[in-house]
mmCIF file of C-alpha atoms and ligand atoms in Angstrom:
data_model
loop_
_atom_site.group_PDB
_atom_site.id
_atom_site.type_symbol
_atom_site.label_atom_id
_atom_site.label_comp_id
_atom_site.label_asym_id
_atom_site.label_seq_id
_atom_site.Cartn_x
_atom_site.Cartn_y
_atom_site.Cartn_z
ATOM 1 C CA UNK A 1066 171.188 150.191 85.904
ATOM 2 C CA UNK A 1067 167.983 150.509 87.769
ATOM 3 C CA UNK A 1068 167.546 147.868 90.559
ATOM 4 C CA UNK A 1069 165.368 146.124 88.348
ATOM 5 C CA UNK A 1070 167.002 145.756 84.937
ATOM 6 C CA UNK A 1071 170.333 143.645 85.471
ATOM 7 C CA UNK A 1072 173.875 144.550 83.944
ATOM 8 C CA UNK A 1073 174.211 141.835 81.499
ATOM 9 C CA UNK A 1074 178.155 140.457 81.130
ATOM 10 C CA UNK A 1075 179.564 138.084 78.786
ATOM 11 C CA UNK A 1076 182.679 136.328 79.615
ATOM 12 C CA UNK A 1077 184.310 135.190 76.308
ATOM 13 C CA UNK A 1078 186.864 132.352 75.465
ATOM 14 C CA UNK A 1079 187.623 129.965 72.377
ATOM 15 C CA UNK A 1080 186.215 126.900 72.529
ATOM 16 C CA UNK A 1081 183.558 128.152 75.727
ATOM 17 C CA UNK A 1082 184.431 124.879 77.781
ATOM 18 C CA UNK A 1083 187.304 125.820 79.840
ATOM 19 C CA UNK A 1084 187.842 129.578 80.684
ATOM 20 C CA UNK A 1085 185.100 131.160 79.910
ATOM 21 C CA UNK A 1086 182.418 128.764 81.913
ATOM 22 C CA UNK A 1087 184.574 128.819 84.626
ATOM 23 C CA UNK A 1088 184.814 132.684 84.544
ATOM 24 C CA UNK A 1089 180.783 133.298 84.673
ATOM 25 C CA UNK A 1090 180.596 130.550 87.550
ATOM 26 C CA UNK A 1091 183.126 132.544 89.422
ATOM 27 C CA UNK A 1092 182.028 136.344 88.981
ATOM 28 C CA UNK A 1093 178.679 135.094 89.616
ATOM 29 C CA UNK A 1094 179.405 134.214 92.455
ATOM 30 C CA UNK A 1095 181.560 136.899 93.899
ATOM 31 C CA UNK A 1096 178.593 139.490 92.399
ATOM 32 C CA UNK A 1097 176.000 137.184 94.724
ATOM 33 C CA UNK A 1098 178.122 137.538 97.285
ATOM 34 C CA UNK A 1099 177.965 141.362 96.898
ATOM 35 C CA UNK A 1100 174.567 141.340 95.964
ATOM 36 C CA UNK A 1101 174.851 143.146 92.666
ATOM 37 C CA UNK A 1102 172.629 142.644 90.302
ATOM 38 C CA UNK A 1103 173.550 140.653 87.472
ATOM 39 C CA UNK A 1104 173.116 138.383 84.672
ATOM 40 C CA UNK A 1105 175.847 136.333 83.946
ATOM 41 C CA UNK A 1106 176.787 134.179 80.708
ATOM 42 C CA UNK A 1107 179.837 132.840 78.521
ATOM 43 C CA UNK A 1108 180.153 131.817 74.273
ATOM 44 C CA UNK A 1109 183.165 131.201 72.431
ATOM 45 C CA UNK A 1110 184.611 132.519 69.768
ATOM 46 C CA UNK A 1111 184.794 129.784 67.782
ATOM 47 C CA UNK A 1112 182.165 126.944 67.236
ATOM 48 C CA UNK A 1113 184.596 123.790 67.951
ATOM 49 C CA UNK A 1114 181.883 122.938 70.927
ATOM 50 C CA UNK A 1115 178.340 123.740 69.953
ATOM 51 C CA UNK A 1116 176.229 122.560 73.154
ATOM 52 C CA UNK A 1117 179.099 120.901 74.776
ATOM 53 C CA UNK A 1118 179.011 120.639 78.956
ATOM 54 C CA UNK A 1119 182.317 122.569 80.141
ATOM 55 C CA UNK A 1120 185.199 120.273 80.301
ATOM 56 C CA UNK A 1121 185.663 117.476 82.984
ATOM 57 C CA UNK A 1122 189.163 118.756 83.950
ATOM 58 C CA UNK A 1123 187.423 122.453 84.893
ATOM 59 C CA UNK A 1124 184.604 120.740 86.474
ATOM 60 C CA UNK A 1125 186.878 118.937 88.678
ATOM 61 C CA UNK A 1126 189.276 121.633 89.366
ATOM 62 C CA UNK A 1127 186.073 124.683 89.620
ATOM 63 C CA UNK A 1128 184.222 122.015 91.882
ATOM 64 C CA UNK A 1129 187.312 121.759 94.605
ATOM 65 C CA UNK A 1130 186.731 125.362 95.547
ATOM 66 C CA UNK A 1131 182.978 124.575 95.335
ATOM 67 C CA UNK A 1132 181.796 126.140 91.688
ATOM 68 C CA UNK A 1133 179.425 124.007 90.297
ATOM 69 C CA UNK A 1134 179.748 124.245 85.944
ATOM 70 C CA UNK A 1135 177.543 121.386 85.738
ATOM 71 C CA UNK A 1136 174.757 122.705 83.922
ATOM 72 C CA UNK A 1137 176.237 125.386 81.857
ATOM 73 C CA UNK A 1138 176.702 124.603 77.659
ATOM 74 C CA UNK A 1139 179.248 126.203 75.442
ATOM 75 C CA UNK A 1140 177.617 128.619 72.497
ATOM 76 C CA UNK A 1141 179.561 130.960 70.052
ATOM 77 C CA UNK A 1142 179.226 134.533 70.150
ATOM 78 C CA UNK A 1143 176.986 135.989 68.091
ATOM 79 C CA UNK A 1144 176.352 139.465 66.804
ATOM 80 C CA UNK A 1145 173.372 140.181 68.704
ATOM 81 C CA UNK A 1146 175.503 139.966 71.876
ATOM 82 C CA UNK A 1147 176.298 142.994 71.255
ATOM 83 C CA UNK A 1148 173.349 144.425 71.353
ATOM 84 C CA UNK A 1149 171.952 142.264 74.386
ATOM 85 C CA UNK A 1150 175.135 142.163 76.947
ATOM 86 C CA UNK A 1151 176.626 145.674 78.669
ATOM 87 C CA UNK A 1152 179.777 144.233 79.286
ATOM 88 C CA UNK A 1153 181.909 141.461 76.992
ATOM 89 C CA UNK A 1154 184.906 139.897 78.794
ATOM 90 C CA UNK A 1155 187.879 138.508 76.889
ATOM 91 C CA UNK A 1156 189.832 136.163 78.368
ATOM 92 C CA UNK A 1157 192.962 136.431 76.223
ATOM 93 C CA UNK A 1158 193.941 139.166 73.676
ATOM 94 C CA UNK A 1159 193.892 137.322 70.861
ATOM 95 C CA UNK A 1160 189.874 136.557 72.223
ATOM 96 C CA UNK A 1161 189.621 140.375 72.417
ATOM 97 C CA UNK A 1162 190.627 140.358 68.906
ATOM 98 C CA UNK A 1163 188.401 138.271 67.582
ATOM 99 C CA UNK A 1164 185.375 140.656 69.351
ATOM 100 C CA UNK A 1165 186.068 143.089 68.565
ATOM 101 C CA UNK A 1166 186.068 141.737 64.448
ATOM 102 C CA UNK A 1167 182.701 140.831 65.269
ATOM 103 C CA UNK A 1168 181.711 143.801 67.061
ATOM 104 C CA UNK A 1169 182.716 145.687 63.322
ATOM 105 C CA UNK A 1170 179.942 142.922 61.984
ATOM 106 C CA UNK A 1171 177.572 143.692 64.738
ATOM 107 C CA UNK A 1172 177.877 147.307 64.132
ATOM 108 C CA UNK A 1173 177.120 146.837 60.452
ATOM 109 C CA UNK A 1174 174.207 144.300 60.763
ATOM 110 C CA UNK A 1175 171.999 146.433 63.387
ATOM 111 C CA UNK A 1176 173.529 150.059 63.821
ATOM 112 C CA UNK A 1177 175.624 151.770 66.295
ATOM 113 C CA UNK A 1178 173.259 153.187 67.911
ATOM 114 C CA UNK A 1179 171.968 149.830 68.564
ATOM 115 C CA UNK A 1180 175.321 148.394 70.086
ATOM 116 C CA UNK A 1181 175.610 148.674 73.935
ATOM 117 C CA UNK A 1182 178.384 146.170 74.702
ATOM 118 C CA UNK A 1183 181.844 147.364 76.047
ATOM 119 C CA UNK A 1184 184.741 145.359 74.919
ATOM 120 C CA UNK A 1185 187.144 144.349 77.736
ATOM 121 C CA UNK A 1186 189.943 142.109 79.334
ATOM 122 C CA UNK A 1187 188.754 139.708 82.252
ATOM 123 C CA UNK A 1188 192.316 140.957 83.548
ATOM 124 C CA UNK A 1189 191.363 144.892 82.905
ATOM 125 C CA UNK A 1190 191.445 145.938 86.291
ATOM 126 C CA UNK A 1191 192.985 143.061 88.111
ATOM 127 C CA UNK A 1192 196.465 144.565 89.614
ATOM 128 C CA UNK A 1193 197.943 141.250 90.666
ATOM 129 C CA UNK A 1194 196.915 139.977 86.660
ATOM 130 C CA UNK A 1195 196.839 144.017 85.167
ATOM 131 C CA UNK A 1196 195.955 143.492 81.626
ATOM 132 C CA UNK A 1197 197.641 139.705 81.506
ATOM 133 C CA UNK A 1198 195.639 137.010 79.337
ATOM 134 C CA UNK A 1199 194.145 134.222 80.715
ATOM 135 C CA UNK A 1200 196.294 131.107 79.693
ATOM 136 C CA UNK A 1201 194.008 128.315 77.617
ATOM 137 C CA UNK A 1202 194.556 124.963 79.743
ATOM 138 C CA UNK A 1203 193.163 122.877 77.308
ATOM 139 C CA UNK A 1204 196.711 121.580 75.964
ATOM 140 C CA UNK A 1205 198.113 121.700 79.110
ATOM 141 C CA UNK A 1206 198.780 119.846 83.110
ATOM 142 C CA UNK A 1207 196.807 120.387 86.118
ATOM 143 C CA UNK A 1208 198.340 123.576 86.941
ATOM 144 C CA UNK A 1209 196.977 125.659 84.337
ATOM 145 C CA UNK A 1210 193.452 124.784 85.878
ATOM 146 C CA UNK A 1211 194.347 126.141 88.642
ATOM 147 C CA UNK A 1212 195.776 129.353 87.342
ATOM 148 C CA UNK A 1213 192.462 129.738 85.604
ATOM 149 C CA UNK A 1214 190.552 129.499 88.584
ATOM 150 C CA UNK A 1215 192.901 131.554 90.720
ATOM 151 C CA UNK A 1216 192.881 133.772 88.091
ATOM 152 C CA UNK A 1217 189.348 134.107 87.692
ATOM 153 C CA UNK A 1218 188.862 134.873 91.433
ATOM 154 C CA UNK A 1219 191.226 137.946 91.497
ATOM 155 C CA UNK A 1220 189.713 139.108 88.115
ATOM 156 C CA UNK A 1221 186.171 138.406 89.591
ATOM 157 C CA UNK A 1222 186.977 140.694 92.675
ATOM 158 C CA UNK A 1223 188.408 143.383 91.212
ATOM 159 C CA UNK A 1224 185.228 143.455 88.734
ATOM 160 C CA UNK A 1225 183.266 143.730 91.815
ATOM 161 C CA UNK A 1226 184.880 146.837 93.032
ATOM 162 C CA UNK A 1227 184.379 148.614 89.579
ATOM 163 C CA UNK A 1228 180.561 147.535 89.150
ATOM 164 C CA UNK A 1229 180.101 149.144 92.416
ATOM 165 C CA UNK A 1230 181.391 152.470 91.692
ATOM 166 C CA UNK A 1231 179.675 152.290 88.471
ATOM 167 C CA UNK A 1232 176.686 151.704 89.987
ATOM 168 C CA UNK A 1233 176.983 154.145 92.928
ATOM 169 C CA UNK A 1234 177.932 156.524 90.464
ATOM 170 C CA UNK A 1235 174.653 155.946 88.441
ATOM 171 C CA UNK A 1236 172.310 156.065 91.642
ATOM 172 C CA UNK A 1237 173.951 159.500 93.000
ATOM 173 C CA UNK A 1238 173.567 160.900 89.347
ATOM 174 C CA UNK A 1239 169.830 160.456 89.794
HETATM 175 P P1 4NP B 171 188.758 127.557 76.197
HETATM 176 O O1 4NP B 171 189.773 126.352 75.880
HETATM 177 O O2 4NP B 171 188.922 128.545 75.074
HETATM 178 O O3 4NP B 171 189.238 128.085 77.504
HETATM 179 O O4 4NP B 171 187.377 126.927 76.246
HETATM 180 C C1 4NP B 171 189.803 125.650 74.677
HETATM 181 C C2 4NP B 171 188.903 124.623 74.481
HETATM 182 C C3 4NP B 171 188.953 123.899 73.298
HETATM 183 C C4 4NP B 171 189.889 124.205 72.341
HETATM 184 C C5 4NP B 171 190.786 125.247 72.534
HETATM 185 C C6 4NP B 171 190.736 125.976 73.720
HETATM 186 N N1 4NP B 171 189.968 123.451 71.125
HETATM 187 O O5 4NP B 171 190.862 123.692 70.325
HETATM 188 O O6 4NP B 171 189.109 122.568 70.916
#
């Protein structure tokens, strides 16, 4: 990463209106905070939500703890994500699944050598969530927006830590 070109991340869900929006809000914001460089965006998996606003029960709950998802609109992931993004975040294993199937497509369609994306959990390095999915709230109460949001914040901050020794890394290298 050179302190012009930012490290591109995708944070990936289902539907791209509940965890996913509210994950890019959040890491956003924690990478701000730490001034990294970054560029920041969500899709789905699926397409249940083409150009769909994030939904009003994560805009509420995000909002609270002042993320704005407002102006964000779902997408689905495509295979030339893999190609434009560094990073792709699952939320959920069976998410990371579904990737990684299309990362087999995206391989196929424009060459290896072409793909940059790494494939990883939101929860990867997270040691209070190590490696734990995300759990979809769409079905559920209140409380499960609120574990996506708490969840998101710990995930967010432990990303931090790791972009900054991968960065450090690169800038001593040179
Ligand atoms: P998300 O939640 O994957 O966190 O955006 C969902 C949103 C919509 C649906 C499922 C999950 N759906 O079935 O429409």
């Amino acid at each position: 990463m050179s302190s012009k070109t930012p490290y591109k991340v995708l944070c990936v869900c289902l539907g791209n209106i509940c965890r996913s929006p509210t994950a890019e809000v959040v890491l956003r914001h924690f990478c701000d905070e730490h001034q990294l460089n970054m560029m920041i965006d969500s899709a789905g998996t699926s397409n249940y939500h083409p150009g769909k606003a994030p939904d009003e029960r994560s805009q509420k709950h995000a909002l609270k703890r002042g993320y704005d998802l407002s102006a964000l609109r779902a997408r689905q992931l495509k295979p030339q994500d893999f190609i434009e993004f560094d990073l792709i975040l699952a939320m959920d294993h069976e998410n990371l699944f579904n990737i990684q199937a299309l990362s087999q497509k995206a391989h196929a369609e424009y060459g290896t050598s072409q793909i940059r994306a790494k494939i990883a959990l939101m929860s990867e390095y997270d040691q209070t969530y190590l490696k734990q999915a995300l759990p979809d709230p769409y079905y559920g109460g209140v409380e499960g927006f609120e574990r996506v949001l708490d969840q998101c914040e710990s995930s967010s901050l432990a990303w931090v830590t790791i972009f900054k020794q991968q960065f450090k890394q690169q800038i001593d290298a040179k």
